[in-house]
PDB file of C-alpha atoms and ligand atoms in Angstrom:
ATOM      1  CA  MET A 251     -27.917  16.088 -15.549  1.00  0.00           C
ATOM      2  CA  ALA A 252     -24.981  13.666 -15.558  1.00  0.00           C
ATOM      3  CA  ALA A 253     -23.545  15.232 -12.411  1.00  0.00           C
ATOM      4  CA  ALA A 254     -26.816  14.750 -10.526  1.00  0.00           C
ATOM      5  CA  TYR A 255     -27.280  11.272 -11.967  1.00  0.00           C
ATOM      6  CA  LEU A 256     -23.803  10.116 -10.920  1.00  0.00           C
ATOM      7  CA  ALA A 257     -24.181  11.454  -7.395  1.00  0.00           C
ATOM      8  CA  ALA A 258     -27.646   9.963  -6.922  1.00  0.00           C
ATOM      9  CA  GLU A 259     -27.419   6.621  -8.731  1.00  0.00           C
ATOM     10  CA  GLN A 260     -23.682   5.822  -8.488  1.00  0.00           C
ATOM     11  CA  PRO A 261     -23.604   3.647 -11.624  1.00  0.00           C
ATOM     12  CA  ASP A 262     -20.602   1.468 -12.428  1.00  0.00           C
ATOM     13  CA  LEU A 263     -20.250   3.196 -15.805  1.00  0.00           C
ATOM     14  CA  CYS A 264     -21.598   6.433 -17.207  1.00  0.00           C
ATOM     15  CA  VAL A 265     -21.006   7.711 -20.750  1.00  0.00           C
ATOM     16  CA  ILE A 266     -21.516  11.416 -21.331  1.00  0.00           C
ATOM     17  CA  TYR A 267     -21.629  12.449 -24.985  1.00  0.00           C
ATOM     18  CA  MET A 268     -21.289  16.107 -25.950  1.00  0.00           C
ATOM     19  CA  GLY A 269     -22.531  16.060 -29.525  1.00  0.00           C
ATOM     20  CA  ASN A 270     -22.716  19.823 -29.826  1.00  0.00           C
ATOM     21  CA  ILE A 271     -18.942  20.080 -30.291  1.00  0.00           C
ATOM     22  CA  ASP A 272     -19.136  18.038 -33.512  1.00  0.00           C
ATOM     23  CA  GLU A 273     -22.173  20.000 -34.694  1.00  0.00           C
ATOM     24  CA  ILE A 274     -20.346  23.291 -34.165  1.00  0.00           C
ATOM     25  CA  GLY A 275     -17.259  21.888 -35.932  1.00  0.00           C
ATOM     26  CA  HIS A 276     -19.397  21.169 -38.988  1.00  0.00           C
ATOM     27  CA  ARG A 277     -21.177  24.520 -38.789  1.00  0.00           C
ATOM     28  CA  ASP A 278     -18.292  26.857 -37.958  1.00  0.00           C
ATOM     29  CA  GLY A 279     -15.157  24.832 -38.572  1.00  0.00           C
ATOM     30  CA  TRP A 280     -12.774  22.864 -36.407  1.00  0.00           C
ATOM     31  CA  MET A 281     -10.643  25.137 -34.222  1.00  0.00           C
ATOM     32  CA  SER A 282     -12.897  28.142 -34.998  1.00  0.00           C
ATOM     33  CA  ALA A 283     -13.732  30.457 -32.104  1.00  0.00           C
ATOM     34  CA  PRO A 284     -17.225  28.904 -31.635  1.00  0.00           C
ATOM     35  CA  TYR A 285     -15.644  25.429 -31.734  1.00  0.00           C
ATOM     36  CA  ARG A 286     -13.089  26.360 -29.091  1.00  0.00           C
ATOM     37  CA  GLU A 287     -15.878  27.881 -26.962  1.00  0.00           C
ATOM     38  CA  ALA A 288     -17.860  24.618 -27.253  1.00  0.00           C
ATOM     39  CA  ILE A 289     -14.792  22.755 -26.002  1.00  0.00           C
ATOM     40  CA  ALA A 290     -14.484  25.226 -23.127  1.00  0.00           C
ATOM     41  CA  GLN A 291     -18.154  24.622 -22.270  1.00  0.00           C
ATOM     42  CA  GLY A 292     -17.486  20.879 -22.328  1.00  0.00           C
ATOM     43  CA  ASP A 293     -14.529  21.401 -20.013  1.00  0.00           C
ATOM     44  CA  ARG A 294     -16.735  23.355 -17.602  1.00  0.00           C
ATOM     45  CA  ALA A 295     -19.348  20.570 -17.765  1.00  0.00           C
ATOM     46  CA  ILE A 296     -16.678  18.027 -16.838  1.00  0.00           C
ATOM     47  CA  GLY A 297     -15.764  20.319 -13.951  1.00  0.00           C
ATOM     48  CA  ARG A 298     -19.382  20.215 -12.752  1.00  0.00           C
ATOM     49  CA  VAL A 299     -19.353  16.410 -12.907  1.00  0.00           C
ATOM     50  CA  LEU A 300     -16.130  16.268 -10.888  1.00  0.00           C
ATOM     51  CA  ALA A 301     -17.529  18.769  -8.362  1.00  0.00           C
ATOM     52  CA  ALA A 302     -20.653  16.617  -7.984  1.00  0.00           C
ATOM     53  CA  LEU A 303     -18.482  13.550  -7.402  1.00  0.00           C
ATOM     54  CA  ASP A 304     -16.451  15.498  -4.858  1.00  0.00           C
ATOM     55  CA  GLY A 305     -19.628  16.709  -3.143  1.00  0.00           C
ATOM     56  CA  ALA A 306     -20.966  13.161  -2.900  1.00  0.00           C
ATOM     57  CA  GLY A 307     -17.624  11.808  -1.672  1.00  0.00           C
ATOM     58  CA  LEU A 308     -17.381   9.605  -4.766  1.00  0.00           C
ATOM     59  CA  ARG A 309     -14.357  11.009  -6.585  1.00  0.00           C
ATOM     60  CA  ALA A 310     -12.029   8.172  -5.530  1.00  0.00           C
ATOM     61  CA  ARG A 311     -14.493   5.585  -6.819  1.00  0.00           C
ATOM     62  CA  TYR A 312     -14.512   6.718 -10.438  1.00  0.00           C
ATOM     63  CA  ALA A 313     -11.998   6.851 -13.233  1.00  0.00           C
ATOM     64  CA  LEU A 314     -12.676   9.578 -15.765  1.00  0.00           C
ATOM     65  CA  LEU A 315     -11.843   9.119 -19.427  1.00  0.00           C
ATOM     66  CA  VAL A 316     -12.224  12.100 -21.733  1.00  0.00           C
ATOM     67  CA  GLN A 317     -11.842  11.580 -25.456  1.00  0.00           C
ATOM     68  CA  ALA A 318     -13.221  12.745 -28.773  1.00  0.00           C
ATOM     69  CA  ASP A 319     -14.613  10.239 -31.262  1.00  0.00           C
ATOM     70  CA  HIS A 320     -12.708  11.987 -34.061  1.00  0.00           C
ATOM     71  CA  GLY A 321     -10.937  15.208 -34.880  1.00  0.00           C
ATOM     72  CA  GLY A 322     -11.631  17.391 -37.877  1.00  0.00           C
ATOM     73  CA  HIS A 323     -10.402  20.084 -40.215  1.00  0.00           C
ATOM     74  CA  GLU A 324     -12.228  22.937 -41.914  1.00  0.00           C
ATOM     75  CA  ARG A 325     -15.865  21.734 -41.598  1.00  0.00           C
ATOM     76  CA  ASP A 326     -15.400  18.018 -42.082  1.00  0.00           C
ATOM     77  CA  HIS A 327     -13.801  14.941 -40.607  1.00  0.00           C
ATOM     78  CA  SER A 328     -14.238  12.363 -43.335  1.00  0.00           C
ATOM     79  CA  ALA A 329     -11.106  12.919 -45.445  1.00  0.00           C
ATOM     80  CA  GLY A 330      -8.842  10.762 -43.305  1.00  0.00           C
ATOM     81  CA  ALA A 331      -6.475  13.681 -42.708  1.00  0.00           C
ATOM     82  CA  PRO A 332      -4.267  13.450 -39.603  1.00  0.00           C
ATOM     83  CA  GLU A 333      -6.407  16.153 -37.965  1.00  0.00           C
ATOM     84  CA  ASP A 334      -9.486  13.965 -38.553  1.00  0.00           C
ATOM     85  CA  LEU A 335      -7.911  10.918 -36.954  1.00  0.00           C
ATOM     86  CA  THR A 336      -6.079  12.465 -34.004  1.00  0.00           C
ATOM     87  CA  ILE A 337      -8.000  12.823 -30.758  1.00  0.00           C
ATOM     88  CA  PRO A 338      -7.358  13.760 -27.155  1.00  0.00           C
ATOM     89  CA  TRP A 339      -7.361  10.778 -24.804  1.00  0.00           C
ATOM     90  CA  VAL A 340      -7.155  11.663 -21.108  1.00  0.00           C
ATOM     91  CA  LEU A 341      -7.596   9.229 -18.248  1.00  0.00           C
ATOM     92  CA  SER A 342      -7.523   9.879 -14.512  1.00  0.00           C
ATOM     93  CA  GLY A 343      -8.683   8.266 -11.325  1.00  0.00           C
ATOM     94  CA  PRO A 344      -7.987   5.157  -9.267  1.00  0.00           C
ATOM     95  CA  GLY A 345      -5.571   2.748 -10.918  1.00  0.00           C
ATOM     96  CA  VAL A 346      -4.285   5.446 -13.269  1.00  0.00           C
ATOM     97  CA  LYS A 347      -0.818   7.015 -13.247  1.00  0.00           C
ATOM     98  CA  ARG A 348      -0.758  10.642 -12.153  1.00  0.00           C
ATOM     99  CA  ASN A 349       0.959  13.383 -14.122  1.00  0.00           C
ATOM    100  CA  HIS A 350       1.993  10.908 -16.807  1.00  0.00           C
ATOM    101  CA  ARG A 351       2.059  11.471 -20.544  1.00  0.00           C
ATOM    102  CA  ILE A 352       1.255   8.251 -22.415  1.00  0.00           C
ATOM    103  CA  GLN A 353       4.257   7.187 -24.472  1.00  0.00           C
ATOM    104  CA  THR A 354       2.628   4.440 -26.522  1.00  0.00           C
ATOM    105  CA  PRO A 355       0.199   4.887 -29.431  1.00  0.00           C
ATOM    106  CA  VAL A 356      -3.461   4.706 -28.396  1.00  0.00           C
ATOM    107  CA  MET A 357      -6.128   3.579 -30.839  1.00  0.00           C
ATOM    108  CA  ILE A 358      -9.767   4.522 -30.336  1.00  0.00           C
ATOM    109  CA  TYR A 359     -10.646   0.834 -29.944  1.00  0.00           C
ATOM    110  CA  ASP A 360      -8.327   0.690 -26.920  1.00  0.00           C
ATOM    111  CA  THR A 361     -10.912   2.738 -25.033  1.00  0.00           C
ATOM    112  CA  ALA A 362     -13.349  -0.141 -24.481  1.00  0.00           C
ATOM    113  CA  ALA A 363     -10.506  -2.481 -23.542  1.00  0.00           C
ATOM    114  CA  THR A 364      -9.198   0.032 -21.004  1.00  0.00           C
ATOM    115  CA  ILE A 365     -12.656   0.536 -19.511  1.00  0.00           C
ATOM    116  CA  ALA A 366     -13.168  -3.240 -19.254  1.00  0.00           C
ATOM    117  CA  HIS A 367      -9.791  -3.517 -17.515  1.00  0.00           C
ATOM    118  CA  LEU A 368     -10.676  -0.763 -15.037  1.00  0.00           C
ATOM    119  CA  LEU A 369     -14.023  -2.446 -14.315  1.00  0.00           C
ATOM    120  CA  ASP A 370     -12.249  -5.799 -13.905  1.00  0.00           C
ATOM    121  CA  LEU A 371     -14.316  -7.275 -16.732  1.00  0.00           C
ATOM    122  CA  PRO A 372     -13.043  -9.862 -19.221  1.00  0.00           C
ATOM    123  CA  ARG A 373     -12.177  -8.594 -22.691  1.00  0.00           C
ATOM    124  CA  PRO A 374     -13.944 -10.514 -25.485  1.00  0.00           C
ATOM    125  CA  ALA A 375     -11.426 -12.376 -27.659  1.00  0.00           C
ATOM    126  CA  VAL A 376     -12.804 -10.695 -30.797  1.00  0.00           C
ATOM    127  CA  TRP A 377     -11.809  -7.218 -29.565  1.00  0.00           C
ATOM    128  CA  ASP A 378      -8.734  -5.757 -31.244  1.00  0.00           C
ATOM    129  CA  GLY A 379      -8.210  -3.162 -28.516  1.00  0.00           C
ATOM    130  CA  GLN A 380      -5.791  -3.497 -25.631  1.00  0.00           C
ATOM    131  CA  PRO A 381      -5.900  -1.696 -22.299  1.00  0.00           C
ATOM    132  CA  VAL A 382      -3.628   1.329 -22.356  1.00  0.00           C
ATOM    133  CA  TYR A 383      -1.269  -0.191 -19.806  1.00  0.00           C
ATOM    134  CA  ASP A 384       1.108   2.741 -20.146  1.00  0.00           C
ATOM    135  CA  ALA A 385      -1.534   4.895 -18.434  1.00  0.00           C
ATOM    136  CA  LEU A 386      -2.242   2.442 -15.643  1.00  0.00           C
ATOM    137  CA  ASP A 387      -0.543   1.870 -12.295  1.00  0.00           C
TER     138      ASP A 387
HETATM  139 ZN1  LIG B 421     -19.409  14.943 -37.488  1.00  0.00          ZN
END
């Protein structure tokens, strides 16, 4: 649905949430085979979104940020363990360095600041987050 929506409506920003990965983490455990399959399905879904952008000639217009909202261990993510707090954070697209591994720490609240930067929007003074300049051209 997101792939068709992006190609047809061309919004400035689109958030795609894959809640099933968290649900499967709680049900079957983080890093379990079903959990890893849910991640693989999410990866394929991202591939469909990118293919739709390619098909509509829009790929160069959009940055893509892929992140989790939290990690997990066993069947929980509320203990504050490093596995609970560590997430993937992947950014690509216009204005983003290619083939670069971010060298600076990234906090989850840097996501909104980075998106605002990419959209050339002012960052509210009350935000703690900073754009992840290390990832940007
Ligand atoms: Zn959860």
